[in-house]
Coordinates of C-alpha atoms in Angstrom, one line a residue:
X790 CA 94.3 89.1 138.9
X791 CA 91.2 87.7 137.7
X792 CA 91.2 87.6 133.5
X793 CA 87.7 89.5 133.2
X794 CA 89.4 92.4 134.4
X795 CA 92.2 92.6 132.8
X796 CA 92.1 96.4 131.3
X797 CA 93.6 95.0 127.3
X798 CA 92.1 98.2 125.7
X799 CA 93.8 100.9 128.7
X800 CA 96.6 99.1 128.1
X801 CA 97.1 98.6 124.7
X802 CA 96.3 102.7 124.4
X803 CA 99.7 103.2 127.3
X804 CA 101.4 101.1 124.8
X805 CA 100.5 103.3 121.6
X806 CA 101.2 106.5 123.6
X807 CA 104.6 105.3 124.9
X808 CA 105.6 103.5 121.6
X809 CA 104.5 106.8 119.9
X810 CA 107.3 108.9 121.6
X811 CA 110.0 107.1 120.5
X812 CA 108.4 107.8 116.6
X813 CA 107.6 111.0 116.5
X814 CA 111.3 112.4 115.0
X815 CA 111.2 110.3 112.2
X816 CA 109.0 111.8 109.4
X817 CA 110.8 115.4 110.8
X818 CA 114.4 114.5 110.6
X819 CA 114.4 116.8 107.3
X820 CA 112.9 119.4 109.0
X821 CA 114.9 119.2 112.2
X822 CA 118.2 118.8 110.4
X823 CA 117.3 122.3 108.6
X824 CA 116.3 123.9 111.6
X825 CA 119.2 122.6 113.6
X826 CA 121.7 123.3 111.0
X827 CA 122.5 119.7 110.4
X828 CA 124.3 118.7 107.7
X829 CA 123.9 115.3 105.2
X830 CA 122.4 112.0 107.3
X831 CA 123.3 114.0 110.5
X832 CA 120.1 114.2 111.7
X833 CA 119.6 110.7 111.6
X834 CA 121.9 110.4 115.1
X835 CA 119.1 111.9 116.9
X836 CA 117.0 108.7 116.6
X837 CA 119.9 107.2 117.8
X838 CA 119.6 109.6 121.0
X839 CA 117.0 108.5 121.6
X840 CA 117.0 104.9 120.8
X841 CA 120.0 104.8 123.3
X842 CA 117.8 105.8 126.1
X843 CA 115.1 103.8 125.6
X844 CA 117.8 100.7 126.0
X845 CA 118.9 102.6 129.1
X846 CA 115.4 102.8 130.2
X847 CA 115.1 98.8 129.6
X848 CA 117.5 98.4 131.6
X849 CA 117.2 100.3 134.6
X850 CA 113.8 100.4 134.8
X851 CA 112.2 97.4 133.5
X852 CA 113.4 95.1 135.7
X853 CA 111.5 96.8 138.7
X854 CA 108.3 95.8 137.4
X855 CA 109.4 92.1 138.7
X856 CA 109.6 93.8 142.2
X857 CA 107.0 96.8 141.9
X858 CA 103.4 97.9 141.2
X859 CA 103.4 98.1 137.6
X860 CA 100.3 100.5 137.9
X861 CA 103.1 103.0 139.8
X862 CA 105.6 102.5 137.2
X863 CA 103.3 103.2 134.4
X864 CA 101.5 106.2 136.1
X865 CA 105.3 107.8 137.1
X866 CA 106.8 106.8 133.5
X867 CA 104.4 108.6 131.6
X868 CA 104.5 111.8 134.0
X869 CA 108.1 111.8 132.9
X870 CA 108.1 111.6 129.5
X871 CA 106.1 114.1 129.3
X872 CA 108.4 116.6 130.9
X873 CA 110.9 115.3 128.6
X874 CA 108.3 116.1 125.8
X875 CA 107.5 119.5 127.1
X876 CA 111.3 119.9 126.9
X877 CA 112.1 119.0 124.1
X878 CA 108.8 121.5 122.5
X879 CA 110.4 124.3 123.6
X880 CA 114.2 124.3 123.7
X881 CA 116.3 125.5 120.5
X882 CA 119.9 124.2 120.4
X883 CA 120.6 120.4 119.4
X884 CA 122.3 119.5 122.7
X885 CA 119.4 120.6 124.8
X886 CA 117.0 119.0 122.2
X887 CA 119.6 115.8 122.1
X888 CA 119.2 115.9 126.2
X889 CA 115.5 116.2 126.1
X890 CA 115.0 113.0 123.8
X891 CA 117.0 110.9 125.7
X892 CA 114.6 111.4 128.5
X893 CA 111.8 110.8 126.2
X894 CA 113.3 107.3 125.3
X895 CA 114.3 106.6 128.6
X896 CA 110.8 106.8 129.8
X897 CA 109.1 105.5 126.8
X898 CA 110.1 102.0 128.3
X899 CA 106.0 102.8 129.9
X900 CA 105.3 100.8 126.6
X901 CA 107.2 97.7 127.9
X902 CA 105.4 98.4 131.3
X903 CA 102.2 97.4 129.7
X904 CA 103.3 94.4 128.0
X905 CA 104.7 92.6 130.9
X906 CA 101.5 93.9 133.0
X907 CA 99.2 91.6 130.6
X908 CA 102.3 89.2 130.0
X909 CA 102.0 88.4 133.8
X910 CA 98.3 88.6 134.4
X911 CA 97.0 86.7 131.1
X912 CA 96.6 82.7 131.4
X913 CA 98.7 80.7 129.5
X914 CA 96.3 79.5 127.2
X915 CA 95.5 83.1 125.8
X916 CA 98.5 84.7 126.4
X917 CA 99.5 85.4 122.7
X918 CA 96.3 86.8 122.1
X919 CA 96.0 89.4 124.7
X920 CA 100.0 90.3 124.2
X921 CA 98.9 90.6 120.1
X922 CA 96.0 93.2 121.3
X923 CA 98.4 95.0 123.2
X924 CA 101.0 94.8 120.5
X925 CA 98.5 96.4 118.5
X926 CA 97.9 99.2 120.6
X927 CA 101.7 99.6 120.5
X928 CA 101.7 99.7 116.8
X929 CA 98.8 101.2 115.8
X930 CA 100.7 104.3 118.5
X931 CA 103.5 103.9 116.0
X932 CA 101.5 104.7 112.6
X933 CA 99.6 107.6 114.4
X934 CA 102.9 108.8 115.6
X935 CA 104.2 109.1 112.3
X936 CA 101.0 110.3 110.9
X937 CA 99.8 113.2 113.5
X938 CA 103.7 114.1 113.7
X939 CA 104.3 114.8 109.9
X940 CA 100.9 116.8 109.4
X941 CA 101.4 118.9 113.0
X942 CA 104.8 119.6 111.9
X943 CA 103.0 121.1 109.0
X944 CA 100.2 123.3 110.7
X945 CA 102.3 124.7 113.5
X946 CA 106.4 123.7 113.5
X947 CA 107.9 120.6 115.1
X948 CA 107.9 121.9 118.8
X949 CA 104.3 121.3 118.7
X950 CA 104.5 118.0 118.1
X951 CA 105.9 117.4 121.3
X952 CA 104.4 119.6 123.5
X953 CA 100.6 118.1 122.8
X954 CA 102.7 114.7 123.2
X955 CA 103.5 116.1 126.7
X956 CA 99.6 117.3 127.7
X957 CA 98.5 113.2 126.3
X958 CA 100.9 111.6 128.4
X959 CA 99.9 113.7 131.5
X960 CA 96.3 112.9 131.2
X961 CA 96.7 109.3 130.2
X962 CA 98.7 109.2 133.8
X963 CA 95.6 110.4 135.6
X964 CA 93.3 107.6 133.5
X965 CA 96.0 104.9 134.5
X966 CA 96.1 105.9 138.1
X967 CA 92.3 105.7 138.3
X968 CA 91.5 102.5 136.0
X969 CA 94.2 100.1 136.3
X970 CA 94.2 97.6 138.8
X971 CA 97.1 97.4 141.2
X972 CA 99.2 93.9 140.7
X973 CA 99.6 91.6 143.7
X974 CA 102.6 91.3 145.9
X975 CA 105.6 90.1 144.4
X976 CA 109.4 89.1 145.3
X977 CA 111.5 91.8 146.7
X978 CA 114.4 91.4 144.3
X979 CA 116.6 94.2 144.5
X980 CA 117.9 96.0 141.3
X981 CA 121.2 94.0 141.4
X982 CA 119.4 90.9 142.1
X983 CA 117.3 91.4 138.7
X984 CA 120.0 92.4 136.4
X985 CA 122.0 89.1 137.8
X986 CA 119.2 87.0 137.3
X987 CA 118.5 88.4 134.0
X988 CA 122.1 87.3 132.7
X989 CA 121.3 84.1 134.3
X990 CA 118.0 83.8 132.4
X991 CA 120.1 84.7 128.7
X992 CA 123.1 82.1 129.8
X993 CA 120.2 79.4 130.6
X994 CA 117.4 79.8 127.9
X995 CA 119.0 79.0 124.8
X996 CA 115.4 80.7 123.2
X997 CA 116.1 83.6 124.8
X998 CA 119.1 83.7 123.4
X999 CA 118.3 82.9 119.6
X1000 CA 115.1 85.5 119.7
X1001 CA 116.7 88.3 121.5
X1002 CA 119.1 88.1 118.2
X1003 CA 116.7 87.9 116.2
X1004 CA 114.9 90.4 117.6
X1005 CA 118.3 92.6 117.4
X1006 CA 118.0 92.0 113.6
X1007 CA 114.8 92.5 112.8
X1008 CA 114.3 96.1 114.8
X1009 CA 117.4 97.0 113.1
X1010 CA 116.5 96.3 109.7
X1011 CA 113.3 98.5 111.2
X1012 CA 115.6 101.5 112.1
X1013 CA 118.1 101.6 108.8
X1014 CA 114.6 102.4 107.0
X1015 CA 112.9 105.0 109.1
X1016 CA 116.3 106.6 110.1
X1017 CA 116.9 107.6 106.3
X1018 CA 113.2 107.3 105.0
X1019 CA 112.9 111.0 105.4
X1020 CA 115.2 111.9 103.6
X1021 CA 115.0 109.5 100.4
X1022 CA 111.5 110.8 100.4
X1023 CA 112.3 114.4 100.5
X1024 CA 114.9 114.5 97.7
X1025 CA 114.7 113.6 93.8
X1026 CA 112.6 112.1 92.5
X1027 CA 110.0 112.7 95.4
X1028 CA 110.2 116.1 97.1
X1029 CA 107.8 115.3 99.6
X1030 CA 106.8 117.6 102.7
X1031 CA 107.0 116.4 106.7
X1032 CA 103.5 115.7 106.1
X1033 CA 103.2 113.6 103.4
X1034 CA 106.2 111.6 104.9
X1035 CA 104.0 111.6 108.2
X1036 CA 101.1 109.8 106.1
X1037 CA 103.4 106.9 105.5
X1038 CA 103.3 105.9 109.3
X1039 CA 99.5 104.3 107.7
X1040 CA 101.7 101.9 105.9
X1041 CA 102.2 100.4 109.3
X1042 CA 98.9 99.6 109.5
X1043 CA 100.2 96.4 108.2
X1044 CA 102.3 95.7 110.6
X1045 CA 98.9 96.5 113.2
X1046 CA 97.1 93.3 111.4
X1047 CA 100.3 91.2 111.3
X1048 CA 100.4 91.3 114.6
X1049 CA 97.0 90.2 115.5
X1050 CA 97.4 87.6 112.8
X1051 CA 100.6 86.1 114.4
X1052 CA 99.1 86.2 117.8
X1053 CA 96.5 84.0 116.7
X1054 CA 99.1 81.3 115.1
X1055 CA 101.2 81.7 117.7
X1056 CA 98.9 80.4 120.0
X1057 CA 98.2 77.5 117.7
X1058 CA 101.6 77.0 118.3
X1059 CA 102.9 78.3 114.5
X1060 CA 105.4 80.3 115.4
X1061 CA 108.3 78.5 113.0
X1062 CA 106.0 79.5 109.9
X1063 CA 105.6 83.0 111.0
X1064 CA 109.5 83.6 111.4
X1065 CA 110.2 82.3 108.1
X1066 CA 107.5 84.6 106.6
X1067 CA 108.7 87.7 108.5
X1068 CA 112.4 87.4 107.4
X1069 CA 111.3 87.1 103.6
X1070 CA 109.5 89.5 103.9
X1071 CA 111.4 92.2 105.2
X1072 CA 114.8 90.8 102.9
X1073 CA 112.5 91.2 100.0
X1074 CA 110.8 93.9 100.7
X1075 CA 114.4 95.5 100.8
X1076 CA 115.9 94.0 97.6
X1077 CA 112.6 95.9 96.2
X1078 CA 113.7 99.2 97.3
X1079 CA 116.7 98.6 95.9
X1080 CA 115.5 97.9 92.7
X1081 CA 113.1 100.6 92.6
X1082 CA 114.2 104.2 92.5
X1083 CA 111.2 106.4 91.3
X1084 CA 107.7 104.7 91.8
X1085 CA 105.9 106.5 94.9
X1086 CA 102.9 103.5 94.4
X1087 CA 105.8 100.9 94.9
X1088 CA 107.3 102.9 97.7
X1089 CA 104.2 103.0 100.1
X1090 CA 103.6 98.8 99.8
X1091 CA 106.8 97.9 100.2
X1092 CA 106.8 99.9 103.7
X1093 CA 103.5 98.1 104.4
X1094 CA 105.1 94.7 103.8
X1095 CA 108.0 96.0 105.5
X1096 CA 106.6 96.4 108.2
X1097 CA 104.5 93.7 108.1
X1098 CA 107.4 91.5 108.7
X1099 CA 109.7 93.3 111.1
X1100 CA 106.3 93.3 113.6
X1101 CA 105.6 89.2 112.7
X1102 CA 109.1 88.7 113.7
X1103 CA 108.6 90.7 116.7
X1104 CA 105.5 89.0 118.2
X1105 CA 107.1 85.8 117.3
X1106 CA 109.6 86.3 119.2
X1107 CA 107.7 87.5 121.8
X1108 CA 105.0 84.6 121.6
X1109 CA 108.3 82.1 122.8
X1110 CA 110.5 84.0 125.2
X1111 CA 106.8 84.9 127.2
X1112 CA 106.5 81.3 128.1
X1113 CA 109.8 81.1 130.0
X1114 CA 110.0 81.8 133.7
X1115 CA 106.9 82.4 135.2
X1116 CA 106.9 85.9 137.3
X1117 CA 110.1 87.1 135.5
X1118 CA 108.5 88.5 132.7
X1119 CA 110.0 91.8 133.2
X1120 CA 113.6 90.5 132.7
X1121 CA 112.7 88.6 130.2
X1122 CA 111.7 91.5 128.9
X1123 CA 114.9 93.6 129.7
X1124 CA 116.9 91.3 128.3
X1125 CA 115.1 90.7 124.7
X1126 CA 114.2 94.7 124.2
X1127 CA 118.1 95.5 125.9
X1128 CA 119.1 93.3 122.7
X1129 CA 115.8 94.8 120.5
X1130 CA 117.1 98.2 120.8
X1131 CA 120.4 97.9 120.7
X1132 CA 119.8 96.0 117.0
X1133 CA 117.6 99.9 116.4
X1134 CA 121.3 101.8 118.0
X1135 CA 123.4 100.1 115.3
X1136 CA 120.7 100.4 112.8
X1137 CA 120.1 104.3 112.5
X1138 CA 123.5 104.7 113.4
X1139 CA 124.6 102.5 110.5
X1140 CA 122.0 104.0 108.1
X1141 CA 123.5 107.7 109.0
X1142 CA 126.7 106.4 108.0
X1143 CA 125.2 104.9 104.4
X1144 CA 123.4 107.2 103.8
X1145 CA 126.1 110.2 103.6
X1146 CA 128.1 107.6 101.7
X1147 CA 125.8 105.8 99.0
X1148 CA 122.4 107.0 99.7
X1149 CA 119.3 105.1 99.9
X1150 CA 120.9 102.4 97.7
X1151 CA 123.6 101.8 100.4
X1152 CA 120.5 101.4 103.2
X1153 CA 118.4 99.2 101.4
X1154 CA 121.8 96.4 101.0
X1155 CA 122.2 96.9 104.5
X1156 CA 119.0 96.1 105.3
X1157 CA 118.5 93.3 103.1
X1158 CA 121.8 91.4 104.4
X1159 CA 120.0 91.9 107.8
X1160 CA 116.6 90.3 106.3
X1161 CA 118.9 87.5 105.1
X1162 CA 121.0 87.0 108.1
X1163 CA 117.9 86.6 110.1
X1164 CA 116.6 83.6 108.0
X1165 CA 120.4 82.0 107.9
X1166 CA 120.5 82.1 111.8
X1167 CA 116.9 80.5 112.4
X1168 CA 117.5 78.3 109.7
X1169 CA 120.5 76.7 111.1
X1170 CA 119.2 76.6 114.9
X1171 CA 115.2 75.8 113.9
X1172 CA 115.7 72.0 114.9
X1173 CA 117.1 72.9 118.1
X1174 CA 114.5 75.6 118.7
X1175 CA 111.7 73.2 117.7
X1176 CA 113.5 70.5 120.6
X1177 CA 113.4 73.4 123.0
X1178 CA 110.0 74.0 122.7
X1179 CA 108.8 70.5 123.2
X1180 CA 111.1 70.9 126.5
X1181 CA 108.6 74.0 127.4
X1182 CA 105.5 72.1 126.8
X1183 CA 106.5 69.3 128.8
X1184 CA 107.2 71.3 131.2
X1185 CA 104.1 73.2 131.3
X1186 CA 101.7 70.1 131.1
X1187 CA 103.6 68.8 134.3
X1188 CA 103.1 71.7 136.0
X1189 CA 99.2 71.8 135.4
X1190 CA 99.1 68.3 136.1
X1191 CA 100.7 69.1 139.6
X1192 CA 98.4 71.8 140.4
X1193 CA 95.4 69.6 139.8
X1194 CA 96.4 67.1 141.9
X1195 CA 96.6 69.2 144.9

């Protein structure tokens, strides 16, 4: 696919609207657990929910974008998760509502469908960049999310909120179908065939290995806050409504311009520097919480910064594992979000715990011994990784050499 027509804004807006469904419970957990009748941190197991399909999602269905039309797989996604959201607007009980998000996060994988579409038709040399705009779009879904959900939770009750997520996701389907390009031909793998060669891939690429863990940290240190943020915010000292909760979601916006930062070092090749700052970040931005008990101010930058790192550490990992296997992009991918998003399962389901024992002090340890473990691990494999790299650009710069000799 030529490069001038790669579609970076369409997809970068698929990205926001599937990231956004997997966001939209969290500034309403309060709200829902009233509703529900749910007692303590309980509520908090429905991010889990949905969390858990999303990995399901990664796993079944990602791996058929090595084999499929993407453009098919992000039009049909999206269809679905919008039923899912129309289901999930209008039923009443917690298992229905527990049934309904788990098709919502099954199908928000669409996000991951636009990734790997630019992560495959992107040249090398710009790769990070237009992964970083997408990433953006993915993010900047992820503040609005939190934002829009928390304020129409407000006007009109939480069922709203997903039922207008249902009528976006149905229209965006009809934009996709009409604007994206359809992908070449590619291997007929079968679904086996991708899942083998996707535990291949993680027993052969040590980087793989290290930044799926990593990843698995960092998106967990990202779920123990937003699983239990709710409620901190909605007790003493703060009383604060779904909405004002929702208006925290612009705190991410710092995670938006880390992201475009990091893309642009990344491509410089500085993606060392930008793990190291990520994991400080987000263990510090912890062991601030944890000091801090009643400042509001306080409480909205330390989200930004917190989020700030978990997203550099994201699109750093991401700027490395995207240079591996050419045309397997979408295992890659299975097998770094698989790992991503099971780091977010033990997360919320750990912060639940927590926070029904200790509170928000118990979370904010938990998530600063996840900050720290992240810099420990790196620290003792970044010679290795650095060795690896090399290995990659050798590689690389043999391989264009080859093709312009022919």
């Amino acid at each position: 696919m030529a490069t001038k027509r790669l579609p970076t804004l369409l997809l970068a807006i698929v990205a926001g609207v599937g990231a956004a469904n997997t966001y939209y419970l969290q500034p309403l957990l309060h709200v829902v657990s009233v509703s529900l009748h749910l007692s303590g941190g309980n509520a908090g197991f429905l991010v889990t929910v949905t969390q858990a399909g999303f990995v399901v999602g990664l796993g079944v269905l990602l791996p058929l974008g090595d084999r499929y039309d993407r453009r098919w797989l992000i039009v049909l996604s999206l269809l679905l998760a919008g039923l899912f959201d129309l289901g999930a607007g209008l039923v009443t009980g917690t298992i229905s509502f527990g049934v309904s998000l788990l098709g919502v996060g099954i199908f928000s994988v669409v996000a991951q469908f636009a990734v790997t579409y630019v992560a495959a038709a992107a040249p090398a040399e710009i790769r990070s960049s237009e992964i970083a705009k997408v990433m953006a779009g993915l993010l900047a879904g992820i503040v609005l999310a939190r934002t829009y959900s928390g304020a129409m939770s407000d006007l009109l009750g939480y069922h709203s909120v997903f039922i207008v997520a249902a009528a976006i996701s149905v229209l965006l389907a009809a934009i996709v179908w009409m604007r994206l390009p359809a992908e070449s031909a590619k291997h007929p793998l079968t679904i086996v065939e991708m899942w083998r060669d996707g535990a291949m891939l993680l027993r052969d690429e040590p980087i793989l290995r290290l930044r799926s863990f990593l990843g698995m940290l960092s998106f967990g240190s990202f779920s123990i806050f937003w699983t239990t943020m709710a409620f901190a915010l909605s007790a003493h000292p703060y009383h604060l409504s779904s909405g004002l909760i929702g208006l925290f979601g612009f705190a991410g916006l710092a995670g938006v311009l880390a992201a475009r930062a990091v893309g642009a070092l990344a491509d410089r090749g500085h993606t060392a520097f930008t793990t190291v700052v990520s994991f400080v970040l987000i263990a510090l931005s912890y062991l601030a919480f944890y000091l801090t008990h009643d400042s509001l101010i306080l409480f909205i930058v330390l989200t930004a910064t917190l989020d700030a790192g978990i997203q550099g550490a994201h699109l750093s990992n991401q700027s490395l594992i995207y240079r591996l296997a050419p045309g397997a992009q979408g295992r890659i991918t299975m097998v770094y979000m698989v790992f991503y998003f099971l780091g977010g399962v033990i997360g919320s389901s750990l912060a639940s715990v927590l926070y029904g024992i200790g509170g928000w002090p118990y979370v904010t340890i938990a998530g600063t011994l996840a900050g720290t473990l992240g810099l420990v691990v790196w620290g003792v494999l970044a010679v290795r990784e650095r060795r690896w790299v090399a290995e990659i650009a050798n590689e690389d710069s043999n391989a264009e050499k080859e093709r312009q000799s022919e």
